PDB file of C-alpha atoms in Angstrom:
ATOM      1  CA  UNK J 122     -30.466  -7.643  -4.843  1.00 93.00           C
ATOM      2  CA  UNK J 123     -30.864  -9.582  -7.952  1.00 94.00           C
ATOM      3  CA  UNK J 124     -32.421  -8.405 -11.057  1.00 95.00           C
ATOM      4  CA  UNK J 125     -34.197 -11.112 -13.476  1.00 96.00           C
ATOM      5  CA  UNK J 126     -36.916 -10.993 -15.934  1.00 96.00           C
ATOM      6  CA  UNK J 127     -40.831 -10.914 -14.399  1.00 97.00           C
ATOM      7  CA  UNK J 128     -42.470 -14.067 -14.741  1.00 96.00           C
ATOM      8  CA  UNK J 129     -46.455 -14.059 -14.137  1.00 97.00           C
ATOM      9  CA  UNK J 130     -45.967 -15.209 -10.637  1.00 97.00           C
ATOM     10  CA  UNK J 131     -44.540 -11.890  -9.817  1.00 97.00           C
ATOM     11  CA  UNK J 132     -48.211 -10.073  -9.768  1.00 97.00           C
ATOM     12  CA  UNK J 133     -48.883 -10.306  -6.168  1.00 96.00           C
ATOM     13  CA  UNK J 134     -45.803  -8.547  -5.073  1.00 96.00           C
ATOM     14  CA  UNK J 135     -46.141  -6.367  -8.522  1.00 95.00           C
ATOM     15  CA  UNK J 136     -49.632  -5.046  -7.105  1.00 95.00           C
ATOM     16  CA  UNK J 137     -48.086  -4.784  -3.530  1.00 94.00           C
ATOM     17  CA  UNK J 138     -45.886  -2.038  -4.232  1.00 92.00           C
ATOM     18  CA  UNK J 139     -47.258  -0.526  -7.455  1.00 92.00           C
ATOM     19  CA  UNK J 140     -51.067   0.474  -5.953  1.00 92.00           C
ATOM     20  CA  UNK J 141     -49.209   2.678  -3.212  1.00 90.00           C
ATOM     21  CA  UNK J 142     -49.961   6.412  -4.213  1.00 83.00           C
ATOM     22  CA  UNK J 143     -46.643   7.294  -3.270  1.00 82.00           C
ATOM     23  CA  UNK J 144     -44.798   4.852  -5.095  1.00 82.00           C
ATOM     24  CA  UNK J 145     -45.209   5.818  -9.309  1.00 75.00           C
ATOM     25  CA  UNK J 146     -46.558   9.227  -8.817  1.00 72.00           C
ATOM     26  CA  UNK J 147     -42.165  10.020  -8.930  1.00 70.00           C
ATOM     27  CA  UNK J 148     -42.221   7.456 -12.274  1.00 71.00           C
ATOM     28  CA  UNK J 149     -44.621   9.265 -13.598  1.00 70.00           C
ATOM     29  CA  UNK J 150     -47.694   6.751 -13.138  1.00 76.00           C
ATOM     30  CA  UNK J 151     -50.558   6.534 -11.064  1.00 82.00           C
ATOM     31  CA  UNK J 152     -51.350   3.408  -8.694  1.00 86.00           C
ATOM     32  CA  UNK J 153     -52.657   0.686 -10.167  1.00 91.00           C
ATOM     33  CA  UNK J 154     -56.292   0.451  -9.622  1.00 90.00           C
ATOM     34  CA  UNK J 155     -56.976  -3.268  -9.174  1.00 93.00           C
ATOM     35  CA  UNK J 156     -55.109  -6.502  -9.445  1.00 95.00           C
ATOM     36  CA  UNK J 157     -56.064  -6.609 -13.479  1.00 95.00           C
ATOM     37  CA  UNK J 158     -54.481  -3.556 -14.392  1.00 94.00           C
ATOM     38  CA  UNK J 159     -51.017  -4.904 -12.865  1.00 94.00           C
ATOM     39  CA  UNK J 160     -51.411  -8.039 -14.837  1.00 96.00           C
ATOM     40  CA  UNK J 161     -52.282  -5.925 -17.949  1.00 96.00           C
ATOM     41  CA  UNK J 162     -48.776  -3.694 -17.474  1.00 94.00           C
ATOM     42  CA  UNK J 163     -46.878  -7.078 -16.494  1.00 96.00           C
ATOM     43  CA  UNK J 164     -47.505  -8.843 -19.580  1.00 96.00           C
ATOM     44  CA  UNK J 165     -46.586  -5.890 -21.512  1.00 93.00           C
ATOM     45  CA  UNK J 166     -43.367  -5.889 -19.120  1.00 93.00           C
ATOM     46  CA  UNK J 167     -42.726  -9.960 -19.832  1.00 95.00           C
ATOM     47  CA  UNK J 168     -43.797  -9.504 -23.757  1.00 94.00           C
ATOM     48  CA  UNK J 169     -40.992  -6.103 -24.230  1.00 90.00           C
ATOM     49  CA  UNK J 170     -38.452  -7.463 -21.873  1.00 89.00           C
ATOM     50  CA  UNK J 171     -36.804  -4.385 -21.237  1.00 91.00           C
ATOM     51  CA  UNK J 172     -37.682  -4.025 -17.517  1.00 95.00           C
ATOM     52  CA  UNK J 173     -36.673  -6.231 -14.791  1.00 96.00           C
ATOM     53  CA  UNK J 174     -37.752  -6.718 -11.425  1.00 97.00           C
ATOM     54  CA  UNK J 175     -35.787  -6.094  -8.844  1.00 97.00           C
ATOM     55  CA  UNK J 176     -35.806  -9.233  -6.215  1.00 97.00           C
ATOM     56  CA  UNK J 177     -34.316  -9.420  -2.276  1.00 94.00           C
ATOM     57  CA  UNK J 178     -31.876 -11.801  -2.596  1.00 92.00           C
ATOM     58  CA  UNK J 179     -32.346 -13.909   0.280  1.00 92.00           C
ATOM     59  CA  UNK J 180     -36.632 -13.850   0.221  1.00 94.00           C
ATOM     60  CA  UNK J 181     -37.158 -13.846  -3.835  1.00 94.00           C
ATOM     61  CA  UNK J 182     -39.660 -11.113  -3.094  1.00 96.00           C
ATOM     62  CA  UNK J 183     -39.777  -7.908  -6.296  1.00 97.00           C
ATOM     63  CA  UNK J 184     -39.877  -4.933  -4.588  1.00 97.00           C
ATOM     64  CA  UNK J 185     -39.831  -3.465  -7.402  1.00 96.00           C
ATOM     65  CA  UNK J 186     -38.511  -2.840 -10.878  1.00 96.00           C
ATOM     66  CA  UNK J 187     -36.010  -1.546 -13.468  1.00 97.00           C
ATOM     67  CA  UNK J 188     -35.876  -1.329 -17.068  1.00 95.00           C
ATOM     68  CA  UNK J 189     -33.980   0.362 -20.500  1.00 94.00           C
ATOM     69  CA  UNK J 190     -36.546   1.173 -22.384  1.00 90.00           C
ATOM     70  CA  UNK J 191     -36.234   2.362 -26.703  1.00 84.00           C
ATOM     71  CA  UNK J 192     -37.296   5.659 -26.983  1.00 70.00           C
ATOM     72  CA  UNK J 193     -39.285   5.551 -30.044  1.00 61.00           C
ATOM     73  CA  UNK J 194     -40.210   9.024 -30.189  1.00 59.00           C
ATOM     74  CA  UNK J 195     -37.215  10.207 -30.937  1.00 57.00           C
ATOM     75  CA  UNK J 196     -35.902   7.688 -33.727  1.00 55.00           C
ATOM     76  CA  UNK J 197     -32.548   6.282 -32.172  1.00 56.00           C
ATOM     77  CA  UNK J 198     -30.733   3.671 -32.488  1.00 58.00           C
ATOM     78  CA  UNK J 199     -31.658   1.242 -29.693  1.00 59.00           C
ATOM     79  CA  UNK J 200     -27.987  -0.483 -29.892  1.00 68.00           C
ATOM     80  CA  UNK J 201     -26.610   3.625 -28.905  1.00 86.00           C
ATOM     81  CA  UNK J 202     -28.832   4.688 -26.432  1.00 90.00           C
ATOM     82  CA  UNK J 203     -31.759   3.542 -24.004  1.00 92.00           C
ATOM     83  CA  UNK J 204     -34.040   5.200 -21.324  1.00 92.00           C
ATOM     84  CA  UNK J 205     -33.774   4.306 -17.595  1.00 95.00           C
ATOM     85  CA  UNK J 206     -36.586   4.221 -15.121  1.00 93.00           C
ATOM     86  CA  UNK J 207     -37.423   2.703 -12.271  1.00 95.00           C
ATOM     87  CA  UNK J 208     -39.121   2.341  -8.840  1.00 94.00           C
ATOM     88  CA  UNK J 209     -38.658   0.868  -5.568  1.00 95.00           C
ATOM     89  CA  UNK J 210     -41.224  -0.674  -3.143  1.00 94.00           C
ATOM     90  CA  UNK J 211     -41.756   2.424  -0.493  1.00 92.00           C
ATOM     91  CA  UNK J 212     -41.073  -0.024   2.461  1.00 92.00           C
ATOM     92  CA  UNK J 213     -37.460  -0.036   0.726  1.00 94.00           C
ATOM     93  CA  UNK J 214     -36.448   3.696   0.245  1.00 92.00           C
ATOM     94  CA  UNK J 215     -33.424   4.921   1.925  1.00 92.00           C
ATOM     95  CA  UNK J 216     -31.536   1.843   2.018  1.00 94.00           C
ATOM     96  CA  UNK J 217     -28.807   2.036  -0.652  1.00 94.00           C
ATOM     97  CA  UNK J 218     -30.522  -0.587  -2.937  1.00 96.00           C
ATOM     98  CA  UNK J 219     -31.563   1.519  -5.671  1.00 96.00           C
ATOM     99  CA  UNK J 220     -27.999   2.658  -6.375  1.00 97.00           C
ATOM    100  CA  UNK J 221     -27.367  -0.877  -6.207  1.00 96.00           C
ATOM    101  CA  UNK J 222     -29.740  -1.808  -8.936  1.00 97.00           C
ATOM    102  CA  UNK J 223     -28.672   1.413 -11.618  1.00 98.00           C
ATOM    103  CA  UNK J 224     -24.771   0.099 -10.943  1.00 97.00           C
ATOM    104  CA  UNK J 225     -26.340  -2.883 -12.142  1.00 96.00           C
ATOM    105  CA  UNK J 226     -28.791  -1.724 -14.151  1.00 96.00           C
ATOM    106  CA  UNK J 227     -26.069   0.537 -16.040  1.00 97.00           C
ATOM    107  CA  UNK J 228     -22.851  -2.807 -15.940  1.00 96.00           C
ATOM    108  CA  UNK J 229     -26.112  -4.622 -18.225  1.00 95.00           C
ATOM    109  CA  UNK J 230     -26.251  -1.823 -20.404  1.00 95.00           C
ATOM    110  CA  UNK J 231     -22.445  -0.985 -21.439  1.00 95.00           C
ATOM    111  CA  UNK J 232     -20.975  -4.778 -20.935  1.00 94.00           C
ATOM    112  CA  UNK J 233     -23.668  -6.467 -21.913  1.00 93.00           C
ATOM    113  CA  UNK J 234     -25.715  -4.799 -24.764  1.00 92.00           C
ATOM    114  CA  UNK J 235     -23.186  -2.626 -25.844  1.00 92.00           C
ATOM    115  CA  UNK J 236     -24.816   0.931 -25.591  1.00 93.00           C
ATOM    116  CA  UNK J 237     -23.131   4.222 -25.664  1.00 92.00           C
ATOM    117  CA  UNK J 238     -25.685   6.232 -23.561  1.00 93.00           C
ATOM    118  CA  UNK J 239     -28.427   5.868 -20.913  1.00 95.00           C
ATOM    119  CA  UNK J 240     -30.999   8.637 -19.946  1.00 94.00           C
ATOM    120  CA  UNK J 241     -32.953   8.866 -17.845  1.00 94.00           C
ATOM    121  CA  UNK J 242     -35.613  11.936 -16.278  1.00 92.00           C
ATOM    122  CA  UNK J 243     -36.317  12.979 -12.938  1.00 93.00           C
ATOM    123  CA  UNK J 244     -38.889  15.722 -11.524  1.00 90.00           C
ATOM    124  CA  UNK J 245     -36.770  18.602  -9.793  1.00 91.00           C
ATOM    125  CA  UNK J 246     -38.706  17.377  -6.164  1.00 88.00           C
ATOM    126  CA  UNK J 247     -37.527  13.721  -6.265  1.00 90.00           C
ATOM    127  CA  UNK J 248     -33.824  14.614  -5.012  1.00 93.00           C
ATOM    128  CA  UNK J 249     -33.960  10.738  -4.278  1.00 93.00           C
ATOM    129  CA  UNK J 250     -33.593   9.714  -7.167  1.00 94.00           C
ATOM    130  CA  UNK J 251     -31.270  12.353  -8.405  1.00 96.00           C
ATOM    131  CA  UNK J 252     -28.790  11.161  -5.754  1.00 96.00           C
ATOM    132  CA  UNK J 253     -28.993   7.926  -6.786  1.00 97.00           C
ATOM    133  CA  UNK J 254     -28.095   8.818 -10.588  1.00 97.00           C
ATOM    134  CA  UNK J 255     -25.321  10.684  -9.184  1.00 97.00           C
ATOM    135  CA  UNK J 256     -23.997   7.938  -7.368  1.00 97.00           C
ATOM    136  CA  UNK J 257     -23.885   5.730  -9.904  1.00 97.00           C
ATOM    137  CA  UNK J 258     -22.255   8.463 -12.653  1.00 95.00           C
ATOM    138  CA  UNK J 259     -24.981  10.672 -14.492  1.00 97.00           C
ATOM    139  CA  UNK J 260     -24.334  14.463 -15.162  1.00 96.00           C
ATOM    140  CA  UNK J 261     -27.392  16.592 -15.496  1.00 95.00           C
ATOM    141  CA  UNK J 262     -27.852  17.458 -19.028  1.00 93.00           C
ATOM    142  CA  UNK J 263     -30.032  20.247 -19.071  1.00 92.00           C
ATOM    143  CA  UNK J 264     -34.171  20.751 -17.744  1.00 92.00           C
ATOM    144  CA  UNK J 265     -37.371  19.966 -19.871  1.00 86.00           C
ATOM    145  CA  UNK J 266     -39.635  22.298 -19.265  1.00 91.00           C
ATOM    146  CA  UNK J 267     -42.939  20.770 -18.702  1.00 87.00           C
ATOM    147  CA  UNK J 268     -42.176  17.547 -20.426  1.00 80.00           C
ATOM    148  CA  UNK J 269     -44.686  15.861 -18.904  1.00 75.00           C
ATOM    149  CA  UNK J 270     -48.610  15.980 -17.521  1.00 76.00           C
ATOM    150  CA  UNK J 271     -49.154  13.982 -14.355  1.00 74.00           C
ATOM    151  CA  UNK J 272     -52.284  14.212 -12.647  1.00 74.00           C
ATOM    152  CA  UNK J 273     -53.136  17.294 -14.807  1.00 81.00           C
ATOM    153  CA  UNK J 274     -49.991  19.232 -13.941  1.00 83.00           C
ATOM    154  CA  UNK J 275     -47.064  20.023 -16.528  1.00 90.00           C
ATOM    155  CA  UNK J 276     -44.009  18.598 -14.400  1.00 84.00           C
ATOM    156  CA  UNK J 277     -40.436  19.898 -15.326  1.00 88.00           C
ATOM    157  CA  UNK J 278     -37.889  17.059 -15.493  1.00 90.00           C
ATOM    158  CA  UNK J 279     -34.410  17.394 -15.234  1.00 94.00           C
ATOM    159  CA  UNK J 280     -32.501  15.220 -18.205  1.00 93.00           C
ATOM    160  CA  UNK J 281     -29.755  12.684 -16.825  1.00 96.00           C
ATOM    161  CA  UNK J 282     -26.980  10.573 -18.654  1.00 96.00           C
ATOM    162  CA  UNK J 283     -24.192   8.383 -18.627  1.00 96.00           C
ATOM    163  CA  UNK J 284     -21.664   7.647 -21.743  1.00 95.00           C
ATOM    164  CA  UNK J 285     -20.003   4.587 -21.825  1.00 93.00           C
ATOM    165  CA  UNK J 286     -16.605   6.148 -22.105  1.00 85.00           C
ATOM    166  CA  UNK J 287     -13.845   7.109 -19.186  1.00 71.00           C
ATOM    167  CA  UNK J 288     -15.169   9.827 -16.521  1.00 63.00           C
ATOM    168  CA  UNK J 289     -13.057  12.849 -16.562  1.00 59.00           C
ATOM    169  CA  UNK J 290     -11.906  14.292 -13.248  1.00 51.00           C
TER     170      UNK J 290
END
């Protein structure tokens, strides 16, 4: 894989994956409607730069994309801590490449920007996804009660981190 910053040129295979219903509904998104409301969310990506898309190596193709986001809402310091999501093309799942891209995702964070903690929230049914943050290092830090509505139902999410400092046992 190779993760780089979206360009425009990226909407077509943006669209691709992001109007399958089965694709954001574990982000926490719906599909995307029509072509226009991808290029609405990718400028937004390309204007923030703090989500990347995540490219096949050998075709250039996204397939899908990854980002540390500043969590406003609770006041931190941005250079501490950021929040990880992502999402993978469906035609991808089960292949290994998502771990890939957190390892990655996660090298950026501590070598690169410097931070001392990543988050990131999963629903209790994506066990996906909380494989793949245990792969790469998270612990579970405890369960938010219906932290968020999607698709009119309060989802629970379970809380996930990783410190920048030495593993124990």
């Amino acid at each position: 894989l190779v993760l780089r910053a979206f360009t425009m040129e990226d909407l077509a295979d943006f669209y691709e994956y992001c109007k399958d219903p089965d694709t954001g509904i574990h982000a926490g998104w719906k599909p995307h409607e029509s072509i226009e409301e991808s290029r609405d969310i990718l400028h937004h990506f390309i204007e923030e730069r703090e989500v990347w898309a995540i490219c096949e190596k050998q075709s250039g193709k996204v397939i899908g994309s990854i980002g540390l986001h500043r969590d406003s809402k609770r006041r931190r310091n941005f250079n501490q801590c950021r929040m990880m999501g992502y999402v993978l093309s469906k035609a991808y799942w089960g292949q290994g490449l998502m771990t890939e891209a957190v390892n990655e995702c996660v090298r950026i964070a501590f070598e690169e920007l410097g931070l001392h903690r990543i988050e990131a929230n999963v629903m209790p049914h994506n066990q996906a996804s909380l494989g793949v943050l245990k792969k790469c290092g998270f612990c579970e830090e405890g369960l938010a009660r219906k932290y968020l509505k999607i698709n009119g139902v309060w989802e629970d999410h379970i809380h996930m981190v990783k410190l920048n400092e030495p593993q124990i046992g």
